[in-house]
Tab-separated table of N, CA, C and O in Angstrom:
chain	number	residue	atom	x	y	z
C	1	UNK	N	-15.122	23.851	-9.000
C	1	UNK	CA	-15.688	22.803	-8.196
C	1	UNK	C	-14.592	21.787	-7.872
C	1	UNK	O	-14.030	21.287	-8.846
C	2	UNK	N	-14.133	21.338	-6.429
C	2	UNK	CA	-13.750	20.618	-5.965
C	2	UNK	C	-13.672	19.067	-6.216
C	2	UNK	O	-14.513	18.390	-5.624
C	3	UNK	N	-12.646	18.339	-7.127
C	3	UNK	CA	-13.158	17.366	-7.374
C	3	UNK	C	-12.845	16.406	-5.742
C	3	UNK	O	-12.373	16.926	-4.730
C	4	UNK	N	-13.246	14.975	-5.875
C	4	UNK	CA	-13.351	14.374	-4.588
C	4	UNK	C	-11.577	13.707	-4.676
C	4	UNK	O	-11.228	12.945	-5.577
C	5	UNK	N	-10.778	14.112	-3.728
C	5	UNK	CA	-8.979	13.925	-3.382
C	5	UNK	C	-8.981	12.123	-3.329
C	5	UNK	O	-9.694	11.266	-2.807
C	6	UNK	N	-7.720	12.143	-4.209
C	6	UNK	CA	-7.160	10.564	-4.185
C	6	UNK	C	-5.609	10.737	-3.074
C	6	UNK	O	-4.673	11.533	-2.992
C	7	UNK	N	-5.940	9.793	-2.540
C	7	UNK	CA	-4.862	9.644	-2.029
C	7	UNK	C	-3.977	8.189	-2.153
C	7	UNK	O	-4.484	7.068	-2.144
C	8	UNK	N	-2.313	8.542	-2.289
C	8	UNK	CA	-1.562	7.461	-2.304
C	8	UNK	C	-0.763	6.905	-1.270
C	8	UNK	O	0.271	7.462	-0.900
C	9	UNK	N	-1.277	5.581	-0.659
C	9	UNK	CA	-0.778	4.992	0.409
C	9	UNK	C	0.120	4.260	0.523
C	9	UNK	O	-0.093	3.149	0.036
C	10	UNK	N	1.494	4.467	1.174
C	10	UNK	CA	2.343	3.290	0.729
C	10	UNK	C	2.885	2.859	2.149
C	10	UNK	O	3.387	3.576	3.015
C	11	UNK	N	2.621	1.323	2.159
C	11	UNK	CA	2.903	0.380	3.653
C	11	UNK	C	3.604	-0.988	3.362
C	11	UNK	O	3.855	-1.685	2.379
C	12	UNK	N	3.770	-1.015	4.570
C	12	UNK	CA	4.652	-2.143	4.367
C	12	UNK	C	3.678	-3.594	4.926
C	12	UNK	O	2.923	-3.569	5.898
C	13	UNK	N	3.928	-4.777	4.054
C	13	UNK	CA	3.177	-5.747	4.389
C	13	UNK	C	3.936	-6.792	3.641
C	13	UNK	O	4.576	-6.798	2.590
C	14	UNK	N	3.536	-7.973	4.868
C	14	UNK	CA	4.292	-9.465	4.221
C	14	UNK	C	5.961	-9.115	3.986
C	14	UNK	O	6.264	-9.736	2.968
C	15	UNK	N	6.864	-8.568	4.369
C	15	UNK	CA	7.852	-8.059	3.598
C	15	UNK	C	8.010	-7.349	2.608
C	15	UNK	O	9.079	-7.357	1.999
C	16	UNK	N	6.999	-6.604	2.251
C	16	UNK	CA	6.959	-6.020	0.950
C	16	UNK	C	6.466	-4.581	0.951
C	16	UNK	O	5.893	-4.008	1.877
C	17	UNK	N	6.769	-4.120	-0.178
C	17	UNK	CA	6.186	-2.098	0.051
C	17	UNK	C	5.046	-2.306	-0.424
C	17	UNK	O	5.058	-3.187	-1.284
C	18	UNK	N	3.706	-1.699	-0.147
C	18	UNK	CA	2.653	-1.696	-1.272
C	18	UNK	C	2.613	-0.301	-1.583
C	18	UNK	O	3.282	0.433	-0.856
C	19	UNK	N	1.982	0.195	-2.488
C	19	UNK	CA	1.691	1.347	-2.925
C	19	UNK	C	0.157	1.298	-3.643
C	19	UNK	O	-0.109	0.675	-4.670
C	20	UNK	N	-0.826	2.151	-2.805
C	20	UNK	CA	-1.841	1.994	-3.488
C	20	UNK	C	-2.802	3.289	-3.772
C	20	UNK	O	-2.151	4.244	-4.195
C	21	UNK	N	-3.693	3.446	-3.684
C	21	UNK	CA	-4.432	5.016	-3.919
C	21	UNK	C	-5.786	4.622	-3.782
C	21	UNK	O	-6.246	3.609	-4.307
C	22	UNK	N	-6.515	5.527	-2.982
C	22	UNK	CA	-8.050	5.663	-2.159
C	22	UNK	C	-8.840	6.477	-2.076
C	22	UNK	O	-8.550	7.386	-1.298
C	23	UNK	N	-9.761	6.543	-2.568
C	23	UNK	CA	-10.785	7.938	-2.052
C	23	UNK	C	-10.979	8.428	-0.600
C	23	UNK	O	-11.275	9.613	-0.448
C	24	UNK	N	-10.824	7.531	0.621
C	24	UNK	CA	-11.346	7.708	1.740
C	24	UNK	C	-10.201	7.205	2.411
C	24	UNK	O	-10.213	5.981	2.283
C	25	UNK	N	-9.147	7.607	3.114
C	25	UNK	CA	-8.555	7.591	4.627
C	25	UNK	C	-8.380	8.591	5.440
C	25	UNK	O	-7.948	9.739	5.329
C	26	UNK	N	-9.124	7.431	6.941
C	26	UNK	CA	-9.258	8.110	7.799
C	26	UNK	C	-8.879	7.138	8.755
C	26	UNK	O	-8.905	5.944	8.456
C	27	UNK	N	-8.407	7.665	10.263
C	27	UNK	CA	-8.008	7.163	11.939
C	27	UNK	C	-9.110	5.881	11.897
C	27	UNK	O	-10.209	6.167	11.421
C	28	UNK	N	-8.965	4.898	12.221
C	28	UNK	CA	-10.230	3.975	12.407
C	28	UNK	C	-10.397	3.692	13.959
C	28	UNK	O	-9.476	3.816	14.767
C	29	UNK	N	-11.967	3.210	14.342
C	29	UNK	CA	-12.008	3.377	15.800
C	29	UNK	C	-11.215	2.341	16.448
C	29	UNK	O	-11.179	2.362	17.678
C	30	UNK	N	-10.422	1.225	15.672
C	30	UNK	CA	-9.857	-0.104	15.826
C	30	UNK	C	-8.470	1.141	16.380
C	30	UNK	O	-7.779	1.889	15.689
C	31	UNK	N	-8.491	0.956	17.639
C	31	UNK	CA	-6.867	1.444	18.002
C	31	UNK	C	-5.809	0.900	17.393
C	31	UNK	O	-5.749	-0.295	17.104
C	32	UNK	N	-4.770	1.869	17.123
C	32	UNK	CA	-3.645	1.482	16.013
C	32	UNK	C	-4.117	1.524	14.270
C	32	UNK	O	-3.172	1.470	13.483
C	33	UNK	N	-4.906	1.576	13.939
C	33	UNK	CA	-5.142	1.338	12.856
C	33	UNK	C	-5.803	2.275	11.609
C	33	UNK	O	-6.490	3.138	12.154
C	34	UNK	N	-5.835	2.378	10.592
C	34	UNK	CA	-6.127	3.501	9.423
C	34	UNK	C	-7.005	2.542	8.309
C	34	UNK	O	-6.798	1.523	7.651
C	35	UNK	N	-8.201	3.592	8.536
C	35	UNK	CA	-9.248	2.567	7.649
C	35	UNK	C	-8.745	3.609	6.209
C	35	UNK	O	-8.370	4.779	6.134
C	36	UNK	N	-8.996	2.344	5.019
C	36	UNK	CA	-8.662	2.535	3.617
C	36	UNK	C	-9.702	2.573	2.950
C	36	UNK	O	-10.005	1.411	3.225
C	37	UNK	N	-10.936	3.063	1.982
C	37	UNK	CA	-12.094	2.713	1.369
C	37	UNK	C	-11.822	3.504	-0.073
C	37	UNK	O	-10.926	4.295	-0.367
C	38	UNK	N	-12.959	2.981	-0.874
C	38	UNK	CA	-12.705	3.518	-2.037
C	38	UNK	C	-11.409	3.186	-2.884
C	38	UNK	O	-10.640	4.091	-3.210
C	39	UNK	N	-11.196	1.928	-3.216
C	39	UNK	CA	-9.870	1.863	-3.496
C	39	UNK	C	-9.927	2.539	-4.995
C	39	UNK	O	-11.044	2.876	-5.386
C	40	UNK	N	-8.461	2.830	-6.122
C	40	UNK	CA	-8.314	3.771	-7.163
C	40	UNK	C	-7.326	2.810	-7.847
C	40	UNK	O	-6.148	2.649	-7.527
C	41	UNK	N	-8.142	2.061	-9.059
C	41	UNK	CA	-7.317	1.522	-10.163
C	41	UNK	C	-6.815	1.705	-11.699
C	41	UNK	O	-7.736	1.825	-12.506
C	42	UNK	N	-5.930	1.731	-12.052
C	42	UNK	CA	-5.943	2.665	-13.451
C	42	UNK	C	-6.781	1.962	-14.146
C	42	UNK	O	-7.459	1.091	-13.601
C	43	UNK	N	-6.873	2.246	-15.544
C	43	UNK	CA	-7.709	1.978	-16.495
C	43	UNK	C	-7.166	0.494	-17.147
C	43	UNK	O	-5.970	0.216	-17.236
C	44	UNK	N	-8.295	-0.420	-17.594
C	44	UNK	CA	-7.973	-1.937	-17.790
C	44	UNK	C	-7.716	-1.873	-19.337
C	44	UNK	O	-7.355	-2.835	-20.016
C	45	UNK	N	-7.921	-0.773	-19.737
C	45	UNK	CA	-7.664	-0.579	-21.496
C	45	UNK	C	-6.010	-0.476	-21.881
C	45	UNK	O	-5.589	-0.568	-23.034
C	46	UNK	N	-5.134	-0.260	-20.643
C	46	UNK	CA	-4.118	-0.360	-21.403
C	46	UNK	C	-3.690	-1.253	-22.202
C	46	UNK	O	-4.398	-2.258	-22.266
C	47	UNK	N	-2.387	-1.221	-23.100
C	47	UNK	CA	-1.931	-2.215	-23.996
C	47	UNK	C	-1.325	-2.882	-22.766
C	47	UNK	O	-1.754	-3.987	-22.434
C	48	UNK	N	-0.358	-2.287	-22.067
C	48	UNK	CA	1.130	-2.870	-21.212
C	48	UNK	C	0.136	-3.412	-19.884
C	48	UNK	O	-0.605	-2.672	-19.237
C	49	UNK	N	0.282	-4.575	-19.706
C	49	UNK	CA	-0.272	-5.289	-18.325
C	49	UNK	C	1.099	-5.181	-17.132
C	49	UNK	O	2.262	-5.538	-17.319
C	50	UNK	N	0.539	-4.612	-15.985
C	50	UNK	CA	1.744	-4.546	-15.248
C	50	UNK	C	1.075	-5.570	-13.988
C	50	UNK	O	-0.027	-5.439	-13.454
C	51	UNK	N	2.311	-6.807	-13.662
C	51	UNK	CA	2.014	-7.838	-13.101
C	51	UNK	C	1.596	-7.299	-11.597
C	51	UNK	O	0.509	-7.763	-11.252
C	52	UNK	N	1.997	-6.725	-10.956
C	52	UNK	CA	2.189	-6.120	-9.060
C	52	UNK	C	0.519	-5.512	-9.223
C	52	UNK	O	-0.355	-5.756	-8.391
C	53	UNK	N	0.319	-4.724	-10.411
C	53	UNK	CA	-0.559	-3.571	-10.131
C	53	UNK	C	-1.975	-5.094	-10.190
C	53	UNK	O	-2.741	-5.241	-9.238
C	54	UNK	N	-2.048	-6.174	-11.652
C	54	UNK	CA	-2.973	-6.631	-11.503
C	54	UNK	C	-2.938	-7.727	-10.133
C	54	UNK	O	-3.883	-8.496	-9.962
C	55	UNK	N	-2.035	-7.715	-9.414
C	55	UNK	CA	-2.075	-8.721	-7.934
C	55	UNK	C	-3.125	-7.809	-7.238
C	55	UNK	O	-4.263	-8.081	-6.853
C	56	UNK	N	-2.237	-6.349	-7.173
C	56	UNK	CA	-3.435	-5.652	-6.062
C	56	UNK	C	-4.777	-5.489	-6.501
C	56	UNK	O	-5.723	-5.142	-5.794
C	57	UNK	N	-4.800	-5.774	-7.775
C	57	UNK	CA	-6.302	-5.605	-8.100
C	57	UNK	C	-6.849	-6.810	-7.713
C	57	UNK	O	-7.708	-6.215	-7.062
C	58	UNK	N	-6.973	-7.324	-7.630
C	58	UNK	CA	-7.234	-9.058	-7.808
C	58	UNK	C	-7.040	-9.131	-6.226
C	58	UNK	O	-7.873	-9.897	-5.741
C	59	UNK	N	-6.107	-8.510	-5.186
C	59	UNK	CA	-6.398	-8.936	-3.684
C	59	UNK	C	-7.473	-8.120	-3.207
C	59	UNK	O	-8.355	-8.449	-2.413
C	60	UNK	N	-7.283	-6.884	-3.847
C	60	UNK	CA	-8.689	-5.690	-3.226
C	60	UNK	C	-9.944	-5.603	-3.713
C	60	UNK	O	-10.842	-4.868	-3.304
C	61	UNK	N	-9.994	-6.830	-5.117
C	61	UNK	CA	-11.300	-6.114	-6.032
C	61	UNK	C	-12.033	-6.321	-4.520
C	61	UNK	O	-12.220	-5.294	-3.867
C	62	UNK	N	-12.513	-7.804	-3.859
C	62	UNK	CA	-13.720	-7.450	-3.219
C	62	UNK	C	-13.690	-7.072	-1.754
C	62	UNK	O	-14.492	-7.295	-0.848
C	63	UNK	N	-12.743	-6.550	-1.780
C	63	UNK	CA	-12.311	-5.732	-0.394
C	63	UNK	C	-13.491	-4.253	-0.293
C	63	UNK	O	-13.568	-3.440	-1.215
C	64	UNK	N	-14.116	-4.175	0.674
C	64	UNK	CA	-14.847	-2.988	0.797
C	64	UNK	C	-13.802	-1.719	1.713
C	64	UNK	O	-13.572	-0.544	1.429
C	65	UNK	N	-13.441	-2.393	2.631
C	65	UNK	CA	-12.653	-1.713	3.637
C	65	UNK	C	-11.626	-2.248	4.311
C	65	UNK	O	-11.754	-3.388	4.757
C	66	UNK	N	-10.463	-1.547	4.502
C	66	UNK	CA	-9.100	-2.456	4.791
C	66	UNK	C	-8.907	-1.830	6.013
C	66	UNK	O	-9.583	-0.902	6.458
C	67	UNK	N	-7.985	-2.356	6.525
C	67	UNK	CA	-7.585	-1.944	8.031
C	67	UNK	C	-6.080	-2.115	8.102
C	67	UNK	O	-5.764	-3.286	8.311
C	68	UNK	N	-5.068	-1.273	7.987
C	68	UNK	CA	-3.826	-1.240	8.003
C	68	UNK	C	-3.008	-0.837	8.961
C	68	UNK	O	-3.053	0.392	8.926
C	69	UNK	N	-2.137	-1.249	9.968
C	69	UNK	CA	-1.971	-1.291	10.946
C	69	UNK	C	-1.180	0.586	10.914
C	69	UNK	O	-0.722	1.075	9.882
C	70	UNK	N	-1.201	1.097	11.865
C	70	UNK	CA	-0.397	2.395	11.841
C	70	UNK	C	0.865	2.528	11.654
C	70	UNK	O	1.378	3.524	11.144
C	71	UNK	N	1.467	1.538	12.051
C	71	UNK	CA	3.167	1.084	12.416
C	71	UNK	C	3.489	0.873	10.872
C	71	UNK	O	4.492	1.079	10.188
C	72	UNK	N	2.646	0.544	10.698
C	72	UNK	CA	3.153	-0.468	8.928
C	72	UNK	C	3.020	0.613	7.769
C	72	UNK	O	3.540	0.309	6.696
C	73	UNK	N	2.277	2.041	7.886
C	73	UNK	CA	2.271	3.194	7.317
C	73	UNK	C	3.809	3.878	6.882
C	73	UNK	O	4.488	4.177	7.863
C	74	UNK	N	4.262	4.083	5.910
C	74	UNK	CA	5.273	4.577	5.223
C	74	UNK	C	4.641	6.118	5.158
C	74	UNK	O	5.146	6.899	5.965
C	75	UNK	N	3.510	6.691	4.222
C	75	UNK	CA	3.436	7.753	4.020
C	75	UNK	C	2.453	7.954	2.778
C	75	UNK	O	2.470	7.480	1.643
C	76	UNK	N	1.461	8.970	3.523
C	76	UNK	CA	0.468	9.150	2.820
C	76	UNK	C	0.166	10.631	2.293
C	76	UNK	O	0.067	11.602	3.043
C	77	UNK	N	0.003	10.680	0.584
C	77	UNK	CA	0.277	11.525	0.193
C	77	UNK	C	-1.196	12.469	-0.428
C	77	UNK	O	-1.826	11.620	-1.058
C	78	UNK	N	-1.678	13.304	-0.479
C	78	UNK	CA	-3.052	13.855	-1.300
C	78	UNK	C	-2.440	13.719	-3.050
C	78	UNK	O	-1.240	13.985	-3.124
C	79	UNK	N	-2.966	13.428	-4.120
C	79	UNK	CA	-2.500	13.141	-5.410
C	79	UNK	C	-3.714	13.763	-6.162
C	79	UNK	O	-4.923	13.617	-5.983
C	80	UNK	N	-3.036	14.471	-7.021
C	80	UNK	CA	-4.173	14.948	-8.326
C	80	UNK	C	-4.742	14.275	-9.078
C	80	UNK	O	-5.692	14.811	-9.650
C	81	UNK	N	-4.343	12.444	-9.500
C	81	UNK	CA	-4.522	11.480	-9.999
C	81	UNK	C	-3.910	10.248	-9.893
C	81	UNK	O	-2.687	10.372	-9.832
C	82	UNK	N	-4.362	8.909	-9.840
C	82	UNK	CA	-3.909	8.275	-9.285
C	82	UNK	C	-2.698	7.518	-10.738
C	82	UNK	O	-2.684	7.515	-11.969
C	83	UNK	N	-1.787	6.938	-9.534
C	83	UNK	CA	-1.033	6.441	-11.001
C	83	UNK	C	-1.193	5.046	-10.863
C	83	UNK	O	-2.295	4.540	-10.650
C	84	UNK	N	0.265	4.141	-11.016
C	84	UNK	CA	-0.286	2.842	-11.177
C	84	UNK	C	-0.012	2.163	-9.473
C	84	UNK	O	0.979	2.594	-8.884
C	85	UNK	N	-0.744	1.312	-8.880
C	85	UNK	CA	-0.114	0.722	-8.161
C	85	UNK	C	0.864	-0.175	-8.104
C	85	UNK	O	0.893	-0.802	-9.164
C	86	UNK	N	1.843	-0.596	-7.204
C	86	UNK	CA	2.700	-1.186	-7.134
C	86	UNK	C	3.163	-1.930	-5.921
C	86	UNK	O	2.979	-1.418	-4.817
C	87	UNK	N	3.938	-3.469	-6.066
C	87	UNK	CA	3.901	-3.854	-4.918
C	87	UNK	C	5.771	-4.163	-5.103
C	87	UNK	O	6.246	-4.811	-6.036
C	88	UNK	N	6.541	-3.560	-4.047
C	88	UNK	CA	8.201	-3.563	-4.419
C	88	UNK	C	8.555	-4.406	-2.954
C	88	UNK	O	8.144	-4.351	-1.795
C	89	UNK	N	9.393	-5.078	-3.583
C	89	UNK	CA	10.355	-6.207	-2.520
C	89	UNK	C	11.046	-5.274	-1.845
C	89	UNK	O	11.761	-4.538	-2.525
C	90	UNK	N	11.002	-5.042	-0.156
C	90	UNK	CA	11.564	-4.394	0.810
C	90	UNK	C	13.027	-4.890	0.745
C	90	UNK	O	13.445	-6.047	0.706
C	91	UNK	N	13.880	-3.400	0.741
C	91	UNK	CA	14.775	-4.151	1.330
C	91	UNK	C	15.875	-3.269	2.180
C	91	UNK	O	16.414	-2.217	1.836
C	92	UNK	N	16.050	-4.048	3.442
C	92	UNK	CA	16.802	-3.663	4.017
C	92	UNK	C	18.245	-3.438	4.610
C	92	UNK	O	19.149	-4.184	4.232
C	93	UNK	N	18.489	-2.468	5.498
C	93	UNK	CA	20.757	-2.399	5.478
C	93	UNK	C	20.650	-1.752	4.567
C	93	UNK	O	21.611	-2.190	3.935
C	94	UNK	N	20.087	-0.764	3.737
C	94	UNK	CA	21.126	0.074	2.740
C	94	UNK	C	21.909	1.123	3.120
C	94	UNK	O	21.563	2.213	3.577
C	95	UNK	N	23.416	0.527	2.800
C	95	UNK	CA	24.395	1.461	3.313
C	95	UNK	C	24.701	1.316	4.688
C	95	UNK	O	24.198	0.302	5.171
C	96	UNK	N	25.259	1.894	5.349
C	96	UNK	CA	25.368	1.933	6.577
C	96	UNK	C	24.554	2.478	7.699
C	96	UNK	O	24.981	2.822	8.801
C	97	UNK	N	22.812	2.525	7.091
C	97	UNK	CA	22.010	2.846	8.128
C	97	UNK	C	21.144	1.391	8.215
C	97	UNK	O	20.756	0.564	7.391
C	98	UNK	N	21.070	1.539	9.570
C	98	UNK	CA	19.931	0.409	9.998
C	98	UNK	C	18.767	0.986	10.207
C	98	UNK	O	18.522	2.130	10.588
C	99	UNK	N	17.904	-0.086	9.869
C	99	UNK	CA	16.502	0.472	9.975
C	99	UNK	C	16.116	0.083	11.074
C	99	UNK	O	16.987	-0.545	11.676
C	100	UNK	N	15.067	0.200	11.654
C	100	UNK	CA	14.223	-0.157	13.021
C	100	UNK	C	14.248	-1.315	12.939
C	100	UNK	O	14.433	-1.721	11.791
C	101	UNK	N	14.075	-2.481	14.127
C	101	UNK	CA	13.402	-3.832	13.768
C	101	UNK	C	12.048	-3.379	13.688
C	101	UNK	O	11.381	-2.655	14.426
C	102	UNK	N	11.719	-4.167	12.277
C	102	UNK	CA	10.169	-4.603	12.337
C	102	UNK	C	10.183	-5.592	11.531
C	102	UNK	O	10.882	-5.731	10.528
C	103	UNK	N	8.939	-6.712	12.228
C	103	UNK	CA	9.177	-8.133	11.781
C	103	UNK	C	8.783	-8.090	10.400
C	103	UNK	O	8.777	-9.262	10.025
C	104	UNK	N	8.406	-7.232	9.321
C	104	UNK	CA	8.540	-7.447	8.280
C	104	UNK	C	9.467	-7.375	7.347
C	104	UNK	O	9.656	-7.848	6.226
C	105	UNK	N	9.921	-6.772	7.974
C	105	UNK	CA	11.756	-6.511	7.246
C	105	UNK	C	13.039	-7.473	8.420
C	105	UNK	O	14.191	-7.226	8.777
C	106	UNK	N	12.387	-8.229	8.606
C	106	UNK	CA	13.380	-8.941	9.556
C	106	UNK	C	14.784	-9.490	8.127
C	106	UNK	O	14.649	-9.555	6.905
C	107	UNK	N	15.535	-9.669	8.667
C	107	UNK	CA	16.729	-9.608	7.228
C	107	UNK	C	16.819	-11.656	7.151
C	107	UNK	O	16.941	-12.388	8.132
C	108	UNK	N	16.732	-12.005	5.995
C	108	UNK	CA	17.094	-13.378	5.547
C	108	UNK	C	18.040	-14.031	6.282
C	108	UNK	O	18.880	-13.260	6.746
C	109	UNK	N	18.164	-14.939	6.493
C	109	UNK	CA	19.500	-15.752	7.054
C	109	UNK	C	20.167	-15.934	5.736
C	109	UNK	O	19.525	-16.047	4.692
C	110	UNK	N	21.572	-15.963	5.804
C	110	UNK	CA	22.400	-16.009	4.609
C	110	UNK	C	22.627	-17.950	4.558
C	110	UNK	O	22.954	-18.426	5.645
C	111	UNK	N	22.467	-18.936	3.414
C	111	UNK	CA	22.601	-19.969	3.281
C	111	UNK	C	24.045	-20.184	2.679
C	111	UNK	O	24.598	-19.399	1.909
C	112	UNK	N	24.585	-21.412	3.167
C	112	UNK	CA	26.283	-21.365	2.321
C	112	UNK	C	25.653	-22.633	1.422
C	112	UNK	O	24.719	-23.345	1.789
C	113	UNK	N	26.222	-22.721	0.435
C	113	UNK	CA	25.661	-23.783	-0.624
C	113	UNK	C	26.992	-24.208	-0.892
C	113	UNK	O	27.202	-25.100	-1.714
């Protein structure tokens, strides 16, 4: 028997990577956009509290349904179980490739002190 597929979503928002995991994505009728439902949080019994994972809990607990722009999609994966979420500081210029402009990764102005 088929159990019901988690999937792990990872986008970019505010400047930042999120990484999260869902029972339900699908195309939403909002052009441009990917509806998220069912969100997937690990278990609150651990010993180790991980700070990023309890933010996203705490921005999505009363989120029913999200709407994430298409552009802002990194890559979405089918997962046998979900792991922890995570939210990682973007960053861009590594090495000698440039990335696309997108205004979330727009690069800092450098300050002289």
């Amino acid at each position: 028997m088929a159990s019901t597929p988690i999937y792990k979503i990872v986008f970019f928002n505010q400047g930042q990577v999120y990484e999260i995991y869902a029972r339900q994505v699908y195309q939403s009728d909002l052009w441009g956009f990917l509806e998220v439902e069912e969100f997937v949080f690990g278990e609150r019994s651990q010993m180790i509290v991980d700070p990023s994972e309890e933010k996203l809990k705490n921005e999505f607990s009363s989120v029913k349904r999200s709407f994430i722009p298409l552009h802002s999609v990194v890559r979405i994966d089918e997962v046998e179980k979900e792991g922890s979420c995570k939210i990682i500081e973007a960053k861009g210029g590594a090495g000698n490739v440039t990335p696309f402009p997108y205004p979330g990764l727009a690069p800092k102005p450098k300050s002289d002190r």
